[in-house]
mmCIF file of C-alpha atoms in Angstrom:
data_model
loop_
_atom_site.group_PDB
_atom_site.id
_atom_site.type_symbol
_atom_site.label_atom_id
_atom_site.label_comp_id
_atom_site.label_asym_id
_atom_site.label_seq_id
_atom_site.Cartn_x
_atom_site.Cartn_y
_atom_site.Cartn_z
ATOM 1 C CA MET Q 1 -204.165 -181.867 92.934
ATOM 2 C CA MET Q 2 -203.488 -179.708 89.886
ATOM 3 C CA SER Q 3 -201.962 -182.611 87.885
ATOM 4 C CA ARG Q 4 -204.951 -184.844 88.715
ATOM 5 C CA SER Q 5 -207.314 -182.153 87.430
ATOM 6 C CA LEU Q 6 -205.294 -181.757 84.231
ATOM 7 C CA ARG Q 7 -205.315 -185.501 83.636
ATOM 8 C CA ARG Q 8 -209.067 -185.596 84.105
ATOM 9 C CA LYS Q 9 -209.515 -182.732 81.638
ATOM 10 C CA GLY Q 10 -207.230 -184.481 79.151
ATOM 11 C CA THR Q 11 -209.186 -187.717 79.495
ATOM 12 C CA ASN Q 12 -212.482 -185.896 79.033
ATOM 13 C CA LEU Q 13 -211.118 -184.157 75.933
ATOM 14 C CA LEU Q 14 -210.052 -187.455 74.389
ATOM 15 C CA LEU Q 15 -213.456 -188.975 75.125
ATOM 16 C CA PHE Q 16 -215.136 -185.945 73.570
ATOM 17 C CA VAL Q 17 -213.010 -186.219 70.399
ATOM 18 C CA TYR Q 18 -213.702 -189.964 70.188
ATOM 19 C CA LEU Q 19 -217.449 -189.374 70.616
ATOM 20 C CA CYS Q 20 -217.404 -186.721 67.887
ATOM 21 C CA LEU Q 21 -215.645 -189.077 65.449
ATOM 22 C CA TRP Q 22 -218.084 -191.868 66.334
ATOM 23 C CA LEU Q 23 -221.104 -189.623 65.747
ATOM 24 C CA PHE Q 24 -219.576 -188.332 62.520
ATOM 25 C CA ALA Q 25 -219.119 -191.902 61.291
ATOM 26 C CA LEU Q 26 -222.643 -192.848 62.370
ATOM 27 C CA PHE Q 27 -224.386 -190.059 60.462
ATOM 28 C CA ASN Q 28 -222.038 -190.197 57.465
ATOM 29 C CA TYR Q 29 -222.322 -193.969 57.000
ATOM 30 C CA LYS Q 30 -223.197 -195.089 53.521
ATOM 31 C CA SER Q 31 -223.244 -198.660 52.278
ATOM 32 C CA HIS Q 32 -220.609 -198.190 49.568
ATOM 33 C CA CYS Q 33 -218.766 -201.239 50.943
ATOM 34 C CA ILE Q 34 -220.377 -204.582 51.689
ATOM 35 C CA PHE Q 35 -219.147 -207.975 52.857
ATOM 36 C CA THR Q 36 -220.391 -210.943 50.817
ATOM 37 C CA MET Q 37 -219.510 -214.615 50.943
ATOM 38 C CA PRO Q 38 -217.272 -215.689 48.030
ATOM 39 C CA ASP Q 39 -219.638 -218.451 46.892
ATOM 40 C CA THR Q 40 -222.092 -215.723 45.836
ATOM 41 C CA LEU Q 41 -219.675 -215.043 42.944
ATOM 42 C CA LEU Q 42 -220.492 -218.473 41.551
ATOM 43 C CA ARG Q 43 -224.218 -217.992 41.995
ATOM 44 C CA MET Q 44 -224.137 -214.584 40.319
ATOM 45 C CA SER Q 45 -222.135 -216.000 37.406
ATOM 46 C CA GLN Q 46 -224.956 -218.463 36.753
ATOM 47 C CA ILE Q 47 -227.627 -215.774 36.440
ATOM 48 C CA GLY Q 48 -228.912 -215.507 32.886
ATOM 49 C CA GLY Q 49 -226.885 -218.412 31.543
ATOM 50 C CA SER Q 50 -226.790 -222.172 31.512
ATOM 51 C CA ASP Q 51 -224.431 -223.950 33.885
ATOM 52 C CA GLU Q 52 -224.077 -226.933 31.552
ATOM 53 C CA GLY Q 53 -220.435 -227.931 31.339
ATOM 54 C CA LYS Q 54 -219.414 -225.275 33.872
ATOM 55 C CA CYS Q 55 -217.136 -226.044 36.804
ATOM 56 C CA LYS Q 56 -218.813 -226.980 40.083
ATOM 57 C CA VAL Q 57 -216.750 -225.988 43.096
ATOM 58 C CA ASP Q 58 -217.471 -227.519 46.489
ATOM 59 C CA PHE Q 59 -217.186 -224.471 48.718
ATOM 60 C CA ASP Q 60 -217.121 -226.533 51.902
ATOM 61 C CA GLU Q 61 -214.033 -228.460 50.828
ATOM 62 C CA LEU Q 62 -211.901 -225.319 50.469
ATOM 63 C CA GLU Q 63 -209.868 -224.625 53.600
ATOM 64 C CA ILE Q 64 -207.389 -222.204 55.095
ATOM 65 C CA ALA Q 65 -203.767 -223.036 54.326
ATOM 66 C CA LYS Q 66 -200.723 -222.742 56.535
ATOM 67 C CA VAL Q 67 -198.690 -219.940 54.952
ATOM 68 C CA ASP Q 68 -195.047 -219.577 55.950
ATOM 69 C CA ILE Q 69 -193.748 -216.209 54.747
ATOM 70 C CA PHE Q 70 -190.206 -217.200 55.741
ATOM 71 C CA GLU Q 71 -190.120 -220.286 53.519
ATOM 72 C CA GLU Q 72 -187.755 -219.971 50.542
ATOM 73 C CA PRO Q 73 -189.232 -222.139 47.747
ATOM 74 C CA ALA Q 74 -187.079 -222.943 44.734
ATOM 75 C CA VAL Q 75 -188.560 -222.362 41.285
ATOM 76 C CA GLU Q 76 -187.793 -225.957 40.331
ATOM 77 C CA ASP Q 77 -189.832 -227.221 43.285
ATOM 78 C CA ILE Q 78 -192.799 -224.974 42.444
ATOM 79 C CA VAL Q 79 -192.739 -226.196 38.837
ATOM 80 C CA ALA Q 80 -192.494 -229.828 39.965
ATOM 81 C CA ARG Q 81 -195.507 -229.418 42.263
ATOM 82 C CA ASN Q 82 -197.580 -227.826 39.492
ATOM 83 C CA PRO Q 83 -196.897 -229.935 36.383
ATOM 84 C CA SER Q 84 -200.226 -229.021 34.779
ATOM 85 C CA VAL Q 85 -199.425 -225.281 34.759
ATOM 86 C CA GLN Q 86 -198.444 -224.360 31.220
ATOM 87 C CA LYS Q 87 -195.521 -222.160 30.175
ATOM 88 C CA GLY Q 88 -196.499 -218.539 30.568
ATOM 89 C CA GLY Q 89 -198.187 -219.308 33.895
ATOM 90 C CA TRP Q 90 -201.619 -220.355 32.664
ATOM 91 C CA TRP Q 91 -203.945 -223.193 33.564
ATOM 92 C CA LYS Q 92 -207.531 -224.227 32.918
ATOM 93 C CA PRO Q 93 -209.651 -227.147 34.109
ATOM 94 C CA LYS Q 94 -209.822 -230.140 31.765
ATOM 95 C CA GLU Q 95 -213.160 -231.590 32.816
ATOM 96 C CA CYS Q 96 -215.218 -228.397 32.894
ATOM 97 C CA SER Q 97 -215.333 -224.787 31.760
ATOM 98 C CA SER Q 98 -214.584 -221.937 34.181
ATOM 99 C CA TRP Q 99 -217.141 -219.203 34.662
ATOM 100 C CA GLN Q 100 -214.530 -216.510 34.072
ATOM 101 C CA LYS Q 101 -211.157 -216.182 32.383
ATOM 102 C CA VAL Q 102 -208.906 -214.373 34.857
ATOM 103 C CA ALA Q 103 -205.677 -212.400 34.392
ATOM 104 C CA ILE Q 104 -203.503 -211.982 37.504
ATOM 105 C CA ILE Q 105 -201.584 -208.704 37.165
ATOM 106 C CA ILE Q 106 -198.532 -208.312 39.448
ATOM 107 C CA PRO Q 107 -196.579 -205.010 39.336
ATOM 108 C CA TYR Q 108 -192.973 -205.848 40.067
ATOM 109 C CA ARG Q 109 -189.400 -204.703 40.545
ATOM 110 C CA ASP Q 110 -186.577 -206.341 42.525
ATOM 111 C CA ARG Q 111 -188.804 -208.617 44.641
ATOM 112 C CA TRP Q 112 -187.720 -212.050 43.430
ATOM 113 C CA GLN Q 113 -188.018 -213.758 46.830
ATOM 114 C CA HIS Q 114 -191.519 -212.313 47.267
ATOM 115 C CA LEU Q 115 -192.586 -213.405 43.798
ATOM 116 C CA LYS Q 116 -191.500 -217.014 44.389
ATOM 117 C CA LYS Q 117 -193.452 -217.164 47.638
ATOM 118 C CA LEU Q 118 -196.563 -215.792 45.953
ATOM 119 C CA LEU Q 119 -196.351 -218.196 43.000
ATOM 120 C CA HIS Q 120 -195.742 -221.104 45.370
ATOM 121 C CA ARG Q 121 -199.091 -220.391 47.024
ATOM 122 C CA LEU Q 122 -201.104 -218.927 44.150
ATOM 123 C CA HIS Q 123 -200.975 -221.724 41.562
ATOM 124 C CA PRO Q 124 -202.284 -224.543 43.800
ATOM 125 C CA MET Q 125 -205.004 -222.286 45.216
ATOM 126 C CA LEU Q 126 -206.305 -221.152 41.821
ATOM 127 C CA LYS Q 127 -206.381 -224.730 40.547
ATOM 128 C CA ARG Q 128 -208.452 -225.782 43.550
ATOM 129 C CA GLN Q 129 -210.829 -222.936 42.731
ATOM 130 C CA GLN Q 130 -211.172 -224.278 39.151
ATOM 131 C CA ILE Q 131 -210.147 -220.910 37.696
ATOM 132 C CA HIS Q 132 -208.997 -220.488 34.090
ATOM 133 C CA TYR Q 133 -206.159 -218.031 34.661
ATOM 134 C CA GLN Q 134 -202.830 -216.621 33.532
ATOM 135 C CA VAL Q 135 -200.231 -214.833 35.669
ATOM 136 C CA PHE Q 136 -198.610 -211.664 34.268
ATOM 137 C CA VAL Q 137 -195.631 -210.057 36.013
ATOM 138 C CA ILE Q 138 -195.287 -206.443 34.835
ATOM 139 C CA GLU Q 139 -191.722 -205.432 35.619
ATOM 140 C CA GLN Q 140 -190.674 -201.782 35.746
ATOM 141 C CA ARG Q 141 -187.253 -201.249 34.221
ATOM 142 C CA GLY Q 142 -184.764 -198.767 35.651
ATOM 143 C CA SER Q 143 -184.319 -197.096 39.014
ATOM 144 C CA ASP Q 144 -186.827 -194.246 38.782
ATOM 145 C CA LYS Q 145 -189.625 -194.130 41.352
ATOM 146 C CA PHE Q 146 -191.979 -197.096 41.219
ATOM 147 C CA ASN Q 147 -195.375 -196.348 39.689
ATOM 148 C CA ARG Q 148 -197.755 -199.092 40.803
ATOM 149 C CA GLY Q 149 -200.870 -197.554 39.220
ATOM 150 C CA LYS Q 150 -199.327 -197.157 35.782
ATOM 151 C CA LEU Q 151 -197.967 -200.711 35.874
ATOM 152 C CA MET Q 152 -201.486 -201.968 36.623
ATOM 153 C CA ASN Q 153 -202.783 -200.081 33.580
ATOM 154 C CA VAL Q 154 -199.962 -201.461 31.426
ATOM 155 C CA GLY Q 155 -200.730 -204.961 32.690
ATOM 156 C CA PHE Q 156 -204.395 -204.582 31.738
ATOM 157 C CA LEU Q 157 -203.548 -203.502 28.180
ATOM 158 C CA GLU Q 158 -200.849 -206.111 27.671
ATOM 159 C CA ALA Q 159 -202.982 -208.942 29.051
ATOM 160 C CA MET Q 160 -205.841 -207.945 26.738
ATOM 161 C CA ALA Q 161 -203.423 -208.349 23.817
ATOM 162 C CA TYR Q 162 -202.995 -212.000 24.870
ATOM 163 C CA ASP Q 163 -206.616 -212.975 25.368
ATOM 164 C CA GLU Q 164 -210.144 -211.707 26.050
ATOM 165 C CA PHE Q 165 -209.968 -211.933 29.822
ATOM 166 C CA ASP Q 166 -213.190 -211.366 31.749
ATOM 167 C CA CYS Q 167 -211.641 -210.512 35.109
ATOM 168 C CA PHE Q 168 -208.441 -208.799 36.257
ATOM 169 C CA VAL Q 169 -206.987 -209.459 39.697
ATOM 170 C CA LEU Q 170 -204.548 -206.636 40.482
ATOM 171 C CA HIS Q 171 -202.159 -208.154 42.986
ATOM 172 C CA ASP Q 172 -199.291 -206.836 45.130
ATOM 173 C CA VAL Q 173 -196.337 -209.206 45.080
ATOM 174 C CA ASP Q 174 -195.858 -209.179 48.852
ATOM 175 C CA LEU Q 175 -199.358 -210.397 49.811
ATOM 176 C CA ILE Q 176 -199.876 -214.141 50.174
ATOM 177 C CA PRO Q 177 -203.511 -215.395 50.328
ATOM 178 C CA GLU Q 178 -204.314 -217.750 53.192
ATOM 179 C CA HIS Q 179 -207.816 -219.059 52.460
ATOM 180 C CA ASP Q 180 -208.787 -221.138 49.418
ATOM 181 C CA LYS Q 181 -212.392 -219.917 49.775
ATOM 182 C CA ASN Q 182 -211.344 -216.419 48.729
ATOM 183 C CA TYR Q 183 -212.327 -216.858 45.071
ATOM 184 C CA TYR Q 184 -210.198 -214.943 42.581
ATOM 185 C CA MET Q 185 -213.200 -213.913 40.510
ATOM 186 C CA CYS Q 186 -214.951 -210.654 39.661
ATOM 187 C CA ASP Q 187 -218.475 -209.557 40.479
ATOM 188 C CA GLN Q 188 -220.448 -206.728 38.857
ATOM 189 C CA HIS Q 189 -218.739 -204.200 41.144
ATOM 190 C CA ALA Q 190 -215.161 -203.982 42.480
ATOM 191 C CA ARG Q 191 -214.101 -206.956 44.594
ATOM 192 C CA HIS Q 192 -211.517 -206.051 47.264
ATOM 193 C CA LEU Q 193 -210.024 -209.453 48.081
ATOM 194 C CA ALA Q 194 -207.562 -208.353 50.796
ATOM 195 C CA SER Q 195 -210.034 -207.597 53.560
ATOM 196 C CA ALA Q 196 -207.760 -208.857 56.366
ATOM 197 C CA ILE Q 197 -203.956 -208.472 56.282
ATOM 198 C CA ASP Q 198 -201.863 -209.758 59.164
ATOM 199 C CA GLU Q 199 -199.810 -206.542 59.358
ATOM 200 C CA MET Q 200 -203.116 -204.702 59.935
ATOM 201 C CA ARG Q 201 -204.206 -207.193 62.647
ATOM 202 C CA TYR Q 202 -206.490 -208.921 60.154
ATOM 203 C CA HIS Q 203 -208.835 -205.965 59.783
ATOM 204 C CA VAL Q 204 -209.521 -203.491 56.992
ATOM 205 C CA MET Q 205 -207.195 -200.531 57.440
ATOM 206 C CA TYR Q 206 -210.034 -198.089 56.799
ATOM 207 C CA TYR Q 207 -213.497 -198.314 55.327
ATOM 208 C CA TYR Q 208 -212.721 -197.355 51.716
ATOM 209 C CA TYR Q 209 -209.340 -199.109 51.554
ATOM 210 C CA ALA Q 210 -208.876 -200.709 48.127
ATOM 211 C CA GLY Q 211 -205.196 -201.617 48.196
ATOM 212 C CA GLY Q 212 -203.303 -204.891 48.125
ATOM 213 C CA VAL Q 213 -205.453 -207.164 45.956
ATOM 214 C CA ILE Q 214 -208.558 -206.084 44.038
ATOM 215 C CA ALA Q 215 -210.555 -207.699 41.228
ATOM 216 C CA LEU Q 216 -212.317 -205.722 38.488
ATOM 217 C CA ASN Q 217 -213.985 -207.022 35.375
ATOM 218 C CA ARG Q 218 -212.979 -205.718 31.964
ATOM 219 C CA GLU Q 219 -215.899 -203.308 31.567
ATOM 220 C CA ASN Q 220 -215.562 -201.767 35.035
ATOM 221 C CA PHE Q 221 -211.811 -201.270 34.720
ATOM 222 C CA LYS Q 222 -212.441 -199.276 31.563
ATOM 223 C CA ARG Q 223 -215.414 -197.511 33.181
ATOM 224 C CA ILE Q 224 -213.237 -196.013 35.927
ATOM 225 C CA ASN Q 225 -210.406 -195.281 33.464
ATOM 226 C CA GLY Q 226 -208.098 -197.671 35.306
ATOM 227 C CA TYR Q 227 -205.624 -196.321 37.826
ATOM 228 C CA SER Q 228 -204.127 -192.858 37.914
ATOM 229 C CA ASN Q 229 -200.703 -192.643 36.257
ATOM 230 C CA SER Q 230 -199.649 -189.684 38.393
ATOM 231 C CA TYR Q 231 -198.445 -191.285 41.643
ATOM 232 C CA TRP Q 232 -194.713 -191.899 41.427
ATOM 233 C CA GLY Q 233 -193.618 -193.554 44.655
ATOM 234 C CA TRP Q 234 -195.573 -195.434 47.312
ATOM 235 C CA GLY Q 235 -199.107 -194.507 48.387
ATOM 236 C CA ASN Q 236 -202.368 -192.775 47.361
ATOM 237 C CA GLU Q 237 -202.929 -194.549 44.035
ATOM 238 C CA ASP Q 238 -205.182 -197.125 45.734
ATOM 239 C CA ASP Q 239 -207.209 -194.388 47.462
ATOM 240 C CA ASP Q 240 -207.552 -192.630 44.113
ATOM 241 C CA LEU Q 241 -208.850 -195.911 42.653
ATOM 242 C CA SER Q 242 -211.322 -196.316 45.529
ATOM 243 C CA ALA Q 243 -212.668 -192.796 44.960
ATOM 244 C CA ARG Q 244 -213.125 -193.551 41.248
ATOM 245 C CA ILE Q 245 -215.022 -196.726 42.111
ATOM 246 C CA GLN Q 246 -217.433 -194.823 44.359
ATOM 247 C CA ASP Q 247 -217.944 -191.942 41.964
ATOM 248 C CA SER Q 248 -218.747 -194.322 39.109
ATOM 249 C CA GLY Q 249 -221.578 -195.861 41.143
ATOM 250 C CA LEU Q 250 -219.857 -199.168 41.899
ATOM 251 C CA LEU Q 251 -219.749 -200.853 45.288
ATOM 252 C CA LEU Q 252 -216.595 -202.071 46.977
ATOM 253 C CA THR Q 253 -217.371 -205.674 47.929
ATOM 254 C CA ARG Q 254 -215.242 -207.791 50.246
ATOM 255 C CA PRO Q 255 -215.088 -211.340 51.563
ATOM 256 C CA PRO Q 256 -215.550 -211.652 55.347
ATOM 257 C CA GLU Q 257 -212.359 -211.039 57.283
ATOM 258 C CA HIS Q 258 -211.977 -214.698 58.272
ATOM 259 C CA ILE Q 259 -211.805 -215.553 54.545
ATOM 260 C CA GLY Q 260 -210.094 -212.504 53.025
ATOM 261 C CA ARG Q 261 -206.910 -213.211 54.992
ATOM 262 C CA PHE Q 262 -203.433 -212.396 53.642
ATOM 263 C CA LYS Q 263 -199.938 -212.488 55.055
ATOM 264 C CA MET Q 264 -197.551 -209.726 54.086
ATOM 265 C CA VAL Q 265 -193.944 -210.642 53.331
ATOM 266 C CA ARG Q 266 -191.798 -208.234 55.319
ATOM 267 C CA HIS Q 267 -189.738 -205.673 53.417
ATOM 268 C CA HIS Q 268 -188.443 -202.110 53.575
ATOM 269 C CA LYS Q 269 -191.098 -199.561 52.645
ATOM 270 C CA ALA Q 270 -190.509 -197.595 49.461
ATOM 271 C CA SER Q 271 -190.442 -193.812 49.489
ATOM 272 C CA ARG Q 272 -193.854 -192.168 49.480
ATOM 273 C CA ALA Q 273 -195.217 -190.433 46.410
ATOM 274 C CA GLU Q 274 -194.120 -186.821 46.352
ATOM 275 C CA ASN Q 275 -197.109 -184.530 46.963
ATOM 276 C CA GLY Q 276 -199.318 -187.641 46.940
ATOM 277 C CA ASN Q 277 -201.878 -186.332 49.422
ATOM 278 C CA LYS Q 278 -202.070 -183.002 47.630
ATOM 279 C CA ARG Q 279 -202.602 -184.795 44.311
ATOM 280 C CA PHE Q 280 -205.300 -186.998 45.827
ATOM 281 C CA PHE Q 281 -207.318 -183.898 46.809
ATOM 282 C CA GLY Q 282 -207.660 -183.166 43.075
ATOM 283 C CA TRP Q 283 -208.677 -186.672 42.016
ATOM 284 C CA ARG Q 284 -212.234 -185.824 40.911
ATOM 285 C CA ALA Q 285 -211.246 -183.306 38.247
ATOM 286 C CA ARG Q 286 -208.375 -185.513 37.120
ATOM 287 C CA TRP Q 287 -209.746 -189.061 36.885
ATOM 288 C CA PRO Q 288 -211.623 -188.834 33.540
ATOM 289 C CA LYS Q 289 -208.331 -187.758 31.907
ATOM 290 C CA ASP Q 290 -205.666 -189.464 34.017
ATOM 291 C CA GLY Q 291 -205.621 -193.203 33.369
ATOM 292 C CA LEU Q 292 -206.036 -195.625 30.489
ATOM 293 C CA ASN Q 293 -207.119 -192.929 28.046
ATOM 294 C CA ASP Q 294 -204.243 -190.520 28.776
ATOM 295 C CA PRO Q 295 -201.832 -190.704 25.790
ATOM 296 C CA VAL Q 296 -199.112 -188.855 27.703
ATOM 297 C CA GLY Q 297 -199.418 -190.690 31.011
ATOM 298 C CA MET Q 298 -199.764 -194.089 29.286
ATOM 299 C CA ASN Q 299 -196.636 -193.690 27.211
ATOM 300 C CA TYR Q 300 -194.500 -196.829 27.712
ATOM 301 C CA THR Q 301 -192.282 -199.250 25.811
ATOM 302 C CA VAL Q 302 -192.186 -203.028 26.131
ATOM 303 C CA MET Q 303 -188.503 -203.893 26.439
ATOM 304 C CA LYS Q 304 -188.789 -207.667 26.737
ATOM 305 C CA THR Q 305 -191.394 -210.412 27.011
ATOM 306 C CA SER Q 306 -190.338 -213.648 28.628
ATOM 307 C CA VAL Q 307 -192.512 -216.772 28.799
ATOM 308 C CA GLU Q 308 -191.488 -218.468 32.040
ATOM 309 C CA HIS Q 309 -192.751 -221.742 33.487
ATOM 310 C CA LEU Q 310 -194.906 -220.050 36.133
ATOM 311 C CA TYR Q 311 -195.704 -216.634 34.657
ATOM 312 C CA THR Q 312 -195.402 -214.321 31.684
ATOM 313 C CA ASN Q 313 -192.901 -211.556 32.379
ATOM 314 C CA ILE Q 314 -193.359 -208.248 30.553
ATOM 315 C CA THR Q 315 -190.546 -205.799 31.212
ATOM 316 C CA VAL Q 316 -191.506 -202.205 30.409
ATOM 317 C CA ASN Q 317 -189.926 -198.805 30.378
ATOM 318 C CA ILE Q 318 -192.625 -196.480 31.737
ATOM 319 C CA GLY Q 319 -190.372 -193.436 31.678
ATOM 320 C CA TYR Q 320 -190.138 -191.059 34.604
ATOM 321 C CA PRO Q 321 -192.299 -188.372 36.196
ATOM 322 C CA PRO Q 322 -192.961 -185.724 33.527
ATOM 323 C CA PRO Q 323 -191.583 -182.267 34.328
ATOM 324 C CA ASP Q 324 -195.073 -180.769 34.191
ATOM 325 C CA LEU Q 325 -196.562 -183.381 36.555
ATOM 326 C CA GLN Q 326 -197.340 -180.720 39.149
ATOM 327 C CA THR Q 327 -199.328 -178.638 36.687
ATOM 328 C CA ARG Q 328 -200.882 -181.117 34.214
ATOM 329 C CA PHE Q 329 -204.053 -181.652 36.224
ATOM 330 C CA GLU Q 330 -203.779 -178.953 38.877
ATOM 331 C CA ASN Q 331 -206.299 -176.466 37.479
ATOM 332 C CA GLY Q 332 -209.445 -178.329 38.478
ATOM 333 C CA PRO Q 333 -211.380 -178.055 41.743
ATOM 334 C CA LYS Q 334 -210.023 -179.659 44.915
ATOM 335 C CA GLU Q 335 -211.792 -181.662 47.594
ATOM 336 C CA THR Q 336 -212.399 -180.103 50.985
ATOM 337 C CA LEU Q 337 -211.133 -181.248 54.366
ATOM 338 C CA LEU Q 338 -214.693 -182.372 55.160
ATOM 339 C CA TRP Q 339 -214.647 -184.660 52.127
ATOM 340 C CA PHE Q 340 -211.272 -186.015 53.242
ATOM 341 C CA LEU Q 341 -212.731 -186.849 56.678
ATOM 342 C CA LYS Q 342 -215.737 -188.513 55.042
ATOM 343 C CA PHE Q 343 -213.441 -190.664 52.917
ATOM 344 C CA TYR Q 344 -211.306 -191.944 55.778
ATOM 345 C CA TYR Q 345 -213.921 -191.862 58.588
ATOM 346 C CA PRO Q 346 -217.288 -192.745 56.998
#
């Protein structure tokens, strides 16, 4: 009798907690994130300009592809199947002009099998989308902790030295897009392309999630000061980016989940960023100084540039966590636990 009463109380407590979280989300809801169909990117690109000579893409002809994450494509086969892709990993339509010139930025280290699988899928998809694009692989040299955010910033700067790209797609190497309708283009906000990952049961992990694959135009990437350079190890840099996007007045737009589908190539998880959560609580005071315009954090050296058949590889030495990392940006105000709840449970 006593155990039945305790179980009932436990069940009631769980229901009460769930109801509280639901009510919190209901009253805290703000439309910072919206789902829009990818073909709206083409319509928005046409606003204020002539479409004469521009590429016309038949949205209805683009379909979902069968993606096999266990397939092991050979580089020679990928090259043979994409003869029109030029050395350095770039392509543009011959019969028309793309609406945007797109740089694909892939932070990378020791994931050769993943990279081949991504390139095997990415090149045919982008050609079907009639995108003028170039693929940049930004490789971190050495064995120090991986810094995804800083590599994204380096990729932005290095790509801009190659050409005046309009749009930057910041792309994890282990995520393979499934649907050709998921246009790799930028809108006037921040376009989170990975709205449905198989490892997350094809749903957004949480409302403000901005990880995996995200597209930002040149002006907006500069507006938010790029990524933080301060997260050495896995995690938190994408949440920091999402917070910057919101605070700068931009929306986080996404394709519907049946279009924004990705498969994740399985791998061992890297070690988490040390004190990552603690650092994230101080993002607001830090973000105007920690990013593209930080001369200390953006210190890096290009060790080698290699023009491959399917991509341009830029190997960089980004150094290691500075000894004063814990104190460089620690004097500003911190977010509260209430803010943290609002971020993850809006």
